[in-house]
PDB file of C-alpha atoms in Angstrom:
ATOM      1  CA  GLU K   1     142.600 168.046 197.206  1.00  0.00           C
ATOM      2  CA  LEU K   2     142.273 171.038 195.297  1.00  0.00           C
ATOM      3  CA  LYS K   3     143.890 172.871 192.741  1.00  0.00           C
ATOM      4  CA  VAL K   4     143.508 175.942 190.737  1.00  0.00           C
ATOM      5  CA  GLU K   5     144.748 176.552 187.619  1.00  0.00           C
ATOM      6  CA  GLN K   6     145.745 180.244 186.001  1.00  0.00           C
ATOM      7  CA  ASN K   7     146.609 180.980 182.223  1.00  0.00           C
ATOM      8  CA  PRO K   8     147.650 182.238 180.498  1.00  0.00           C
ATOM      9  CA  LEU K   9     150.113 183.716 183.613  1.00  0.00           C
ATOM     10  CA  PHE K  10     151.412 186.677 182.479  1.00  0.00           C
ATOM     11  CA  LEU K  11     149.180 188.687 180.061  1.00  0.00           C
ATOM     12  CA  SER K  12     150.664 191.700 177.074  1.00  0.00           C
ATOM     13  CA  MET K  13     147.662 193.494 175.871  1.00  0.00           C
ATOM     14  CA  GLN K  14     147.490 196.614 173.754  1.00  0.00           C
ATOM     15  CA  GLU K  15     144.927 199.189 174.927  1.00  0.00           C
ATOM     16  CA  GLY K  16     140.877 198.401 172.962  1.00  0.00           C
ATOM     17  CA  LYS K  17     142.106 195.219 172.372  1.00  0.00           C
ATOM     18  CA  ASN K  18     140.169 191.977 174.281  1.00  0.00           C
ATOM     19  CA  TYR K  19     141.357 188.800 175.809  1.00  0.00           C
ATOM     20  CA  THR K  20     140.189 186.420 177.785  1.00  0.00           C
ATOM     21  CA  ILE K  21     142.321 184.680 181.985  1.00  0.00           C
ATOM     22  CA  TYR K  22     140.788 180.734 182.541  1.00  0.00           C
ATOM     23  CA  CYS K  23     141.103 179.836 186.106  1.00  0.00           C
ATOM     24  CA  ASN K  24     140.136 175.117 185.864  1.00  0.00           C
ATOM     25  CA  TYR K  25     140.028 173.346 189.069  1.00  0.00           C
ATOM     26  CA  SER K  26     139.617 169.992 190.548  1.00  0.00           C
ATOM     27  CA  THR K  27     136.786 169.307 192.623  1.00  0.00           C
ATOM     28  CA  THR K  28     133.016 169.924 192.723  1.00  0.00           C
ATOM     29  CA  SER K  29     132.577 173.857 194.380  1.00  0.00           C
ATOM     30  CA  ASP K  30     130.148 176.643 195.295  1.00  0.00           C
ATOM     31  CA  ARG K  31     131.887 179.270 194.935  1.00  0.00           C
ATOM     32  CA  LEU K  32     133.702 181.217 193.094  1.00  0.00           C
ATOM     33  CA  TYR K  33     135.609 184.097 192.806  1.00  0.00           C
ATOM     34  CA  TRP K  34     137.963 186.952 191.339  1.00  0.00           C
ATOM     35  CA  TYR K  35     140.302 189.261 193.227  1.00  0.00           C
ATOM     36  CA  ARG K  36     142.414 192.373 191.858  1.00  0.00           C
ATOM     37  CA  GLN K  37     145.627 193.173 193.879  1.00  0.00           C
ATOM     38  CA  ASP K  38     147.706 195.990 192.953  1.00  0.00           C
ATOM     39  CA  PRO K  39     151.436 196.078 193.367  1.00  0.00           C
ATOM     40  CA  GLY K  40     152.343 195.939 196.935  1.00  0.00           C
ATOM     41  CA  LYS K  41     148.219 196.042 197.631  1.00  0.00           C
ATOM     42  CA  SER K  42     145.446 193.736 199.370  1.00  0.00           C
ATOM     43  CA  LEU K  43     143.521 192.078 197.230  1.00  0.00           C
ATOM     44  CA  GLU K  44     140.031 193.128 196.105  1.00  0.00           C
ATOM     45  CA  SER K  45     137.050 191.660 195.959  1.00  0.00           C
ATOM     46  CA  LEU K  46     135.556 191.766 192.401  1.00  0.00           C
ATOM     47  CA  PHE K  47     133.183 189.501 192.194  1.00  0.00           C
ATOM     48  CA  VAL K  48     132.166 186.404 193.774  1.00  0.00           C
ATOM     49  CA  LEU K  49     129.875 183.882 191.319  1.00  0.00           C
ATOM     50  CA  LEU K  50     127.573 181.645 192.864  1.00  0.00           C
ATOM     51  CA  SER K  51     126.085 178.283 190.175  1.00  0.00           C
ATOM     52  CA  ASN K  52     126.317 176.671 186.669  1.00  0.00           C
ATOM     53  CA  GLY K  53     125.963 179.551 183.886  1.00  0.00           C
ATOM     54  CA  ALA K  54     126.136 182.735 186.513  1.00  0.00           C
ATOM     55  CA  VAL K  55     127.569 185.666 184.595  1.00  0.00           C
ATOM     56  CA  LYS K  56     128.700 188.866 186.729  1.00  0.00           C
ATOM     57  CA  GLN K  57     129.938 192.241 184.811  1.00  0.00           C
ATOM     58  CA  GLU K  58     131.342 195.244 186.143  1.00  0.00           C
ATOM     59  CA  GLY K  59     132.139 197.964 183.687  1.00  0.00           C
ATOM     60  CA  ARG K  60     134.812 196.267 181.283  1.00  0.00           C
ATOM     61  CA  LEU K  61     135.778 192.745 182.959  1.00  0.00           C
ATOM     62  CA  MET K  62     132.871 190.169 183.171  1.00  0.00           C
ATOM     63  CA  ALA K  63     133.351 186.927 184.736  1.00  0.00           C
ATOM     64  CA  SER K  64     131.087 183.224 183.981  1.00  0.00           C
ATOM     65  CA  LEU K  65     130.904 179.896 185.533  1.00  0.00           C
ATOM     66  CA  ASP K  66     131.076 176.787 184.215  1.00  0.00           C
ATOM     67  CA  THR K  67     131.325 173.783 187.020  1.00  0.00           C
ATOM     68  CA  LYS K  68     130.827 171.480 184.685  1.00  0.00           C
ATOM     69  CA  ALA K  69     133.760 171.696 183.918  1.00  0.00           C
ATOM     70  CA  ARG K  70     135.186 173.462 186.558  1.00  0.00           C
ATOM     71  CA  LEU K  71     136.020 176.565 184.344  1.00  0.00           C
ATOM     72  CA  SER K  72     135.234 180.640 185.141  1.00  0.00           C
ATOM     73  CA  THR K  73     136.215 182.991 182.810  1.00  0.00           C
ATOM     74  CA  LEU K  74     137.491 186.947 183.071  1.00  0.00           C
ATOM     75  CA  HIS K  75     137.276 188.711 180.004  1.00  0.00           C
ATOM     76  CA  ILE K  76     138.208 191.782 179.452  1.00  0.00           C
ATOM     77  CA  THR K  77     137.171 194.094 176.839  1.00  0.00           C
ATOM     78  CA  ALA K  78     138.499 197.138 175.621  1.00  0.00           C
ATOM     79  CA  ALA K  79     140.857 196.832 177.918  1.00  0.00           C
ATOM     80  CA  VAL K  80     142.330 200.329 179.500  1.00  0.00           C
ATOM     81  CA  HIS K  81     146.139 201.604 181.765  1.00  0.00           C
ATOM     82  CA  ASP K  82     144.343 201.801 184.534  1.00  0.00           C
ATOM     83  CA  LEU K  83     142.720 197.235 184.454  1.00  0.00           C
ATOM     84  CA  SER K  84     146.837 196.384 185.045  1.00  0.00           C
ATOM     85  CA  ALA K  85     147.326 194.427 187.921  1.00  0.00           C
ATOM     86  CA  THR K  86     147.418 191.123 188.464  1.00  0.00           C
ATOM     87  CA  TYR K  87     144.771 189.030 189.302  1.00  0.00           C
ATOM     88  CA  PHE K  88     143.786 186.305 191.405  1.00  0.00           C
ATOM     89  CA  CYS K  89     141.084 183.571 191.378  1.00  0.00           C
ATOM     90  CA  ALA K  90     139.723 181.791 194.023  1.00  0.00           C
ATOM     91  CA  VAL K  91     137.806 178.702 194.635  1.00  0.00           C
ATOM     92  CA  ALA K  92     135.698 178.326 197.845  1.00  0.00           C
ATOM     93  CA  GLY K  93     136.571 174.682 199.742  1.00  0.00           C
ATOM     94  CA  THR K  94     135.068 172.666 202.953  1.00  0.00           C
ATOM     95  CA  ALA K  95     134.892 175.668 205.825  1.00  0.00           C
ATOM     96  CA  SER K  96     135.067 178.196 202.939  1.00  0.00           C
ATOM     97  CA  LYS K  97     138.914 177.659 202.511  1.00  0.00           C
ATOM     98  CA  LEU K  98     139.729 179.378 199.857  1.00  0.00           C
ATOM     99  CA  THR K  99     142.390 178.512 196.708  1.00  0.00           C
ATOM    100  CA  PHE K 100     144.550 180.252 194.700  1.00  0.00           C
ATOM    101  CA  GLY K 101     145.685 180.155 191.364  1.00  0.00           C
ATOM    102  CA  THR K 102     148.698 181.216 190.272  1.00  0.00           C
ATOM    103  CA  GLY K 103     147.442 185.179 189.087  1.00  0.00           C
ATOM    104  CA  THR K 104     147.634 186.459 185.906  1.00  0.00           C
ATOM    105  CA  ARG K 105     149.906 190.051 185.109  1.00  0.00           C
ATOM    106  CA  LEU K 106     147.531 192.422 183.291  1.00  0.00           C
ATOM    107  CA  GLN K 107     149.937 194.197 181.522  1.00  0.00           C
ATOM    108  CA  VAL K 108     148.477 197.362 179.345  1.00  0.00           C
ATOM    109  CA  THR K 109     149.853 198.485 177.660  1.00  0.00           C
ATOM    110  CA  LEU K 110     149.877 202.142 175.349  1.00  0.00           C
TER     111      LEU K 110
ATOM    112  CA  GLY Y   1     133.409 202.157 206.848  1.00  0.00           C
ATOM    113  CA  ALA Y   2     136.779 200.895 208.077  1.00  0.00           C
ATOM    114  CA  GLY Y   3     137.772 197.575 206.740  1.00  0.00           C
ATOM    115  CA  VAL Y   4     140.846 194.883 207.850  1.00  0.00           C
ATOM    116  CA  SER Y   5     144.380 196.352 209.570  1.00  0.00           C
ATOM    117  CA  GLN Y   6     146.510 194.886 209.944  1.00  0.00           C
ATOM    118  CA  SER Y   7     149.714 196.088 211.995  1.00  0.00           C
ATOM    119  CA  PRO Y   8     153.140 195.757 211.353  1.00  0.00           C
ATOM    120  CA  ARG Y   9     152.836 196.886 207.493  1.00  0.00           C
ATOM    121  CA  TYR Y  10     156.146 195.578 207.392  1.00  0.00           C
ATOM    122  CA  LYS Y  11     159.204 193.171 209.823  1.00  0.00           C
ATOM    123  CA  VAL Y  12     162.195 193.101 210.039  1.00  0.00           C
ATOM    124  CA  ALA Y  13     163.182 189.980 212.049  1.00  0.00           C
ATOM    125  CA  LYS Y  14     166.474 187.997 213.094  1.00  0.00           C
ATOM    126  CA  ARG Y  15     166.239 184.501 212.329  1.00  0.00           C
ATOM    127  CA  GLY Y  16     165.227 182.929 215.197  1.00  0.00           C
ATOM    128  CA  GLN Y  17     163.586 186.216 216.863  1.00  0.00           C
ATOM    129  CA  ASP Y  18     160.016 185.275 218.028  1.00  0.00           C
ATOM    130  CA  VAL Y  19     157.456 187.716 215.970  1.00  0.00           C
ATOM    131  CA  ALA Y  20     153.208 188.806 216.636  1.00  0.00           C
ATOM    132  CA  LEU Y  21     151.603 190.095 213.559  1.00  0.00           C
ATOM    133  CA  ARG Y  22     147.345 191.258 214.691  1.00  0.00           C
ATOM    134  CA  CYS Y  23     144.847 191.736 212.485  1.00  0.00           C
ATOM    135  CA  ASP Y  24     142.082 194.785 213.197  1.00  0.00           C
ATOM    136  CA  PRO Y  25     138.028 192.631 210.879  1.00  0.00           C
ATOM    137  CA  ILE Y  26     135.464 194.538 209.908  1.00  0.00           C
ATOM    138  CA  SER Y  27     133.490 195.083 212.942  1.00  0.00           C
ATOM    139  CA  GLY Y  28     131.279 192.124 212.777  1.00  0.00           C
ATOM    140  CA  HIS Y  29     132.543 190.293 210.778  1.00  0.00           C
ATOM    141  CA  VAL Y  30     132.830 186.366 212.490  1.00  0.00           C
ATOM    142  CA  SER Y  31     135.075 184.951 210.144  1.00  0.00           C
ATOM    143  CA  LEU Y  32     138.677 185.746 209.884  1.00  0.00           C
ATOM    144  CA  PHE Y  33     141.001 184.285 208.154  1.00  0.00           C
ATOM    145  CA  TRP Y  34     144.749 183.941 207.780  1.00  0.00           C
ATOM    146  CA  TYR Y  35     146.610 183.093 204.237  1.00  0.00           C
ATOM    147  CA  GLN Y  36     150.669 183.572 203.445  1.00  0.00           C
ATOM    148  CA  GLN Y  37     151.914 185.074 199.487  1.00  0.00           C
ATOM    149  CA  ALA Y  38     155.075 183.911 199.141  1.00  0.00           C
ATOM    150  CA  LEU Y  39     156.778 186.668 196.105  1.00  0.00           C
ATOM    151  CA  GLY Y  40     155.172 186.049 193.097  1.00  0.00           C
ATOM    152  CA  GLN Y  41     152.560 183.364 194.171  1.00  0.00           C
ATOM    153  CA  GLY Y  42     149.112 184.027 195.082  1.00  0.00           C
ATOM    154  CA  PRO Y  43     147.759 183.325 198.881  1.00  0.00           C
ATOM    155  CA  GLU Y  44     147.700 179.783 200.434  1.00  0.00           C
ATOM    156  CA  PHE Y  45     145.363 179.309 203.144  1.00  0.00           C
ATOM    157  CA  LEU Y  46     146.753 178.560 206.987  1.00  0.00           C
ATOM    158  CA  THR Y  47     144.175 179.096 210.088  1.00  0.00           C
ATOM    159  CA  TYR Y  48     140.719 180.724 210.350  1.00  0.00           C
ATOM    160  CA  PHE Y  49     137.739 181.544 213.321  1.00  0.00           C
ATOM    161  CA  GLN Y  50     134.824 181.445 213.834  1.00  0.00           C
ATOM    162  CA  ASN Y  51     134.465 183.648 217.140  1.00  0.00           C
ATOM    163  CA  GLU Y  52     137.081 182.986 218.648  1.00  0.00           C
ATOM    164  CA  ALA Y  53     137.220 179.011 218.360  1.00  0.00           C
ATOM    165  CA  GLN Y  54     139.816 177.908 215.534  1.00  0.00           C
ATOM    166  CA  LEU Y  55     138.448 175.672 213.173  1.00  0.00           C
ATOM    167  CA  ASP Y  56     141.073 175.047 210.960  1.00  0.00           C
ATOM    168  CA  LYS Y  57     144.587 174.979 211.009  1.00  0.00           C
ATOM    169  CA  SER Y  58     145.292 172.812 209.496  1.00  0.00           C
ATOM    170  CA  GLY Y  59     147.539 175.303 206.700  1.00  0.00           C
ATOM    171  CA  LEU Y  60     150.164 175.862 209.736  1.00  0.00           C
ATOM    172  CA  PRO Y  61     153.185 175.346 207.806  1.00  0.00           C
ATOM    173  CA  SER Y  62     155.404 173.948 210.990  1.00  0.00           C
ATOM    174  CA  ASP Y  63     154.748 173.775 215.426  1.00  0.00           C
ATOM    175  CA  ARG Y  64     156.166 177.049 215.311  1.00  0.00           C
ATOM    176  CA  PHE Y  65     152.698 179.075 213.867  1.00  0.00           C
ATOM    177  CA  PHE Y  66     150.524 180.003 216.454  1.00  0.00           C
ATOM    178  CA  ALA Y  67     146.601 181.915 216.025  1.00  0.00           C
ATOM    179  CA  GLU Y  68     144.865 183.189 218.625  1.00  0.00           C
ATOM    180  CA  ARG Y  69     141.247 185.072 218.734  1.00  0.00           C
ATOM    181  CA  PRO Y  70     140.731 184.330 222.163  1.00  0.00           C
ATOM    182  CA  GLU Y  71     137.519 187.276 222.100  1.00  0.00           C
ATOM    183  CA  GLY Y  72     136.320 186.781 218.736  1.00  0.00           C
ATOM    184  CA  SER Y  73     137.699 190.140 217.644  1.00  0.00           C
ATOM    185  CA  VAL Y  74     141.552 191.301 216.775  1.00  0.00           C
ATOM    186  CA  SER Y  75     143.225 188.299 216.254  1.00  0.00           C
ATOM    187  CA  THR Y  76     147.235 188.163 216.009  1.00  0.00           C
ATOM    188  CA  LEU Y  77     149.595 185.034 213.947  1.00  0.00           C
ATOM    189  CA  LYS Y  78     152.974 184.145 215.902  1.00  0.00           C
ATOM    190  CA  ILE Y  79     155.777 182.721 215.010  1.00  0.00           C
ATOM    191  CA  GLN Y  80     158.619 181.414 216.664  1.00  0.00           C
ATOM    192  CA  ARG Y  81     162.070 181.044 216.189  1.00  0.00           C
ATOM    193  CA  THR Y  82     161.577 182.537 212.838  1.00  0.00           C
ATOM    194  CA  GLN Y  83     163.810 180.868 209.724  1.00  0.00           C
ATOM    195  CA  GLN Y  84     163.990 182.872 206.848  1.00  0.00           C
ATOM    196  CA  GLU Y  85     162.069 180.227 204.190  1.00  0.00           C
ATOM    197  CA  ASP Y  86     158.843 182.564 206.942  1.00  0.00           C
ATOM    198  CA  SER Y  87     159.533 185.573 204.468  1.00  0.00           C
ATOM    199  CA  ALA Y  88     156.332 186.184 203.030  1.00  0.00           C
ATOM    200  CA  VAL Y  89     152.752 188.846 203.161  1.00  0.00           C
ATOM    201  CA  TYR Y  90     150.613 187.898 205.718  1.00  0.00           C
ATOM    202  CA  LEU Y  91     147.766 188.227 205.353  1.00  0.00           C
ATOM    203  CA  CYS Y  92     144.536 188.692 206.802  1.00  0.00           C
ATOM    204  CA  ALA Y  93     140.456 188.461 205.608  1.00  0.00           C
ATOM    205  CA  SER Y  94     137.272 188.797 207.732  1.00  0.00           C
ATOM    206  CA  SER Y  95     133.579 187.914 206.634  1.00  0.00           C
ATOM    207  CA  LEU Y  96     130.487 187.772 208.250  1.00  0.00           C
ATOM    208  CA  GLN Y  97     129.589 185.349 207.645  1.00  0.00           C
ATOM    209  CA  ILE Y  98     131.444 182.166 206.749  1.00  0.00           C
ATOM    210  CA  GLU Y  99     130.828 181.411 203.231  1.00  0.00           C
ATOM    211  CA  GLU Y 100     130.378 185.656 202.138  1.00  0.00           C
ATOM    212  CA  THR Y 101     133.223 186.762 200.520  1.00  0.00           C
ATOM    213  CA  GLN Y 102     136.571 187.604 202.539  1.00  0.00           C
ATOM    214  CA  TYR Y 103     137.082 191.146 202.693  1.00  0.00           C
ATOM    215  CA  PHE Y 104     141.470 190.995 202.829  1.00  0.00           C
ATOM    216  CA  GLY Y 105     143.270 193.732 204.898  1.00  0.00           C
ATOM    217  CA  PRO Y 106     146.643 195.106 203.240  1.00  0.00           C
ATOM    218  CA  GLY Y 107     149.434 192.758 204.108  1.00  0.00           C
ATOM    219  CA  THR Y 108     151.947 192.342 206.823  1.00  0.00           C
ATOM    220  CA  ARG Y 109     156.216 192.171 204.623  1.00  0.00           C
ATOM    221  CA  LEU Y 110     157.956 190.178 206.355  1.00  0.00           C
ATOM    222  CA  LEU Y 111     161.562 189.635 206.131  1.00  0.00           C
ATOM    223  CA  VAL Y 112     163.384 186.623 207.759  1.00  0.00           C
ATOM    224  CA  LEU Y 113     167.174 188.110 207.774  1.00  0.00           C
TER     225      LEU Y 113
END
């Protein structure tokens, strides 16, 4: 059974600081996704990572994938308040069923 | 273009009542998924369709849950004899093909009293 763990569960950081969210998964997969969810809203797709060593960047967010370690990271550079949200990683299993991590609630303070 | 839409956005049901939740996927998307998201948790897979065929329903929590997509477009998730533990947000997602990115709708927040 595919299990996905994220840490930390909650992250409070100051504007301008850098931090990394970690996502570990238990079995081999060929696709890993990062989604953002604002309170009361649905999930917004941020990145899809398809291969070992893949790195994608969009603005202040950068995601990477190490399939050998079964680890993905989401790095936040110089955080701004607008990045406050819950971030989920999701790993594709059989038939593209997504297994989600528990989410990391990010709060960026002034 | 239009994204995934779901209705109703909110539903309050009395325990024992039947409910039906609707999902309109992005036009042309072949694959459709249903997920359940409990408060403070990540979404959990319920079932998925490829066109009108329901290919996996392994995540449905009980036989009170039933999903259909008769014409390969709109899908309905039905919950019979609702229980309090069914209270959650039900998310629908669609993708162009099975291995493509899933795009999520706004969800239906179900509260069973």
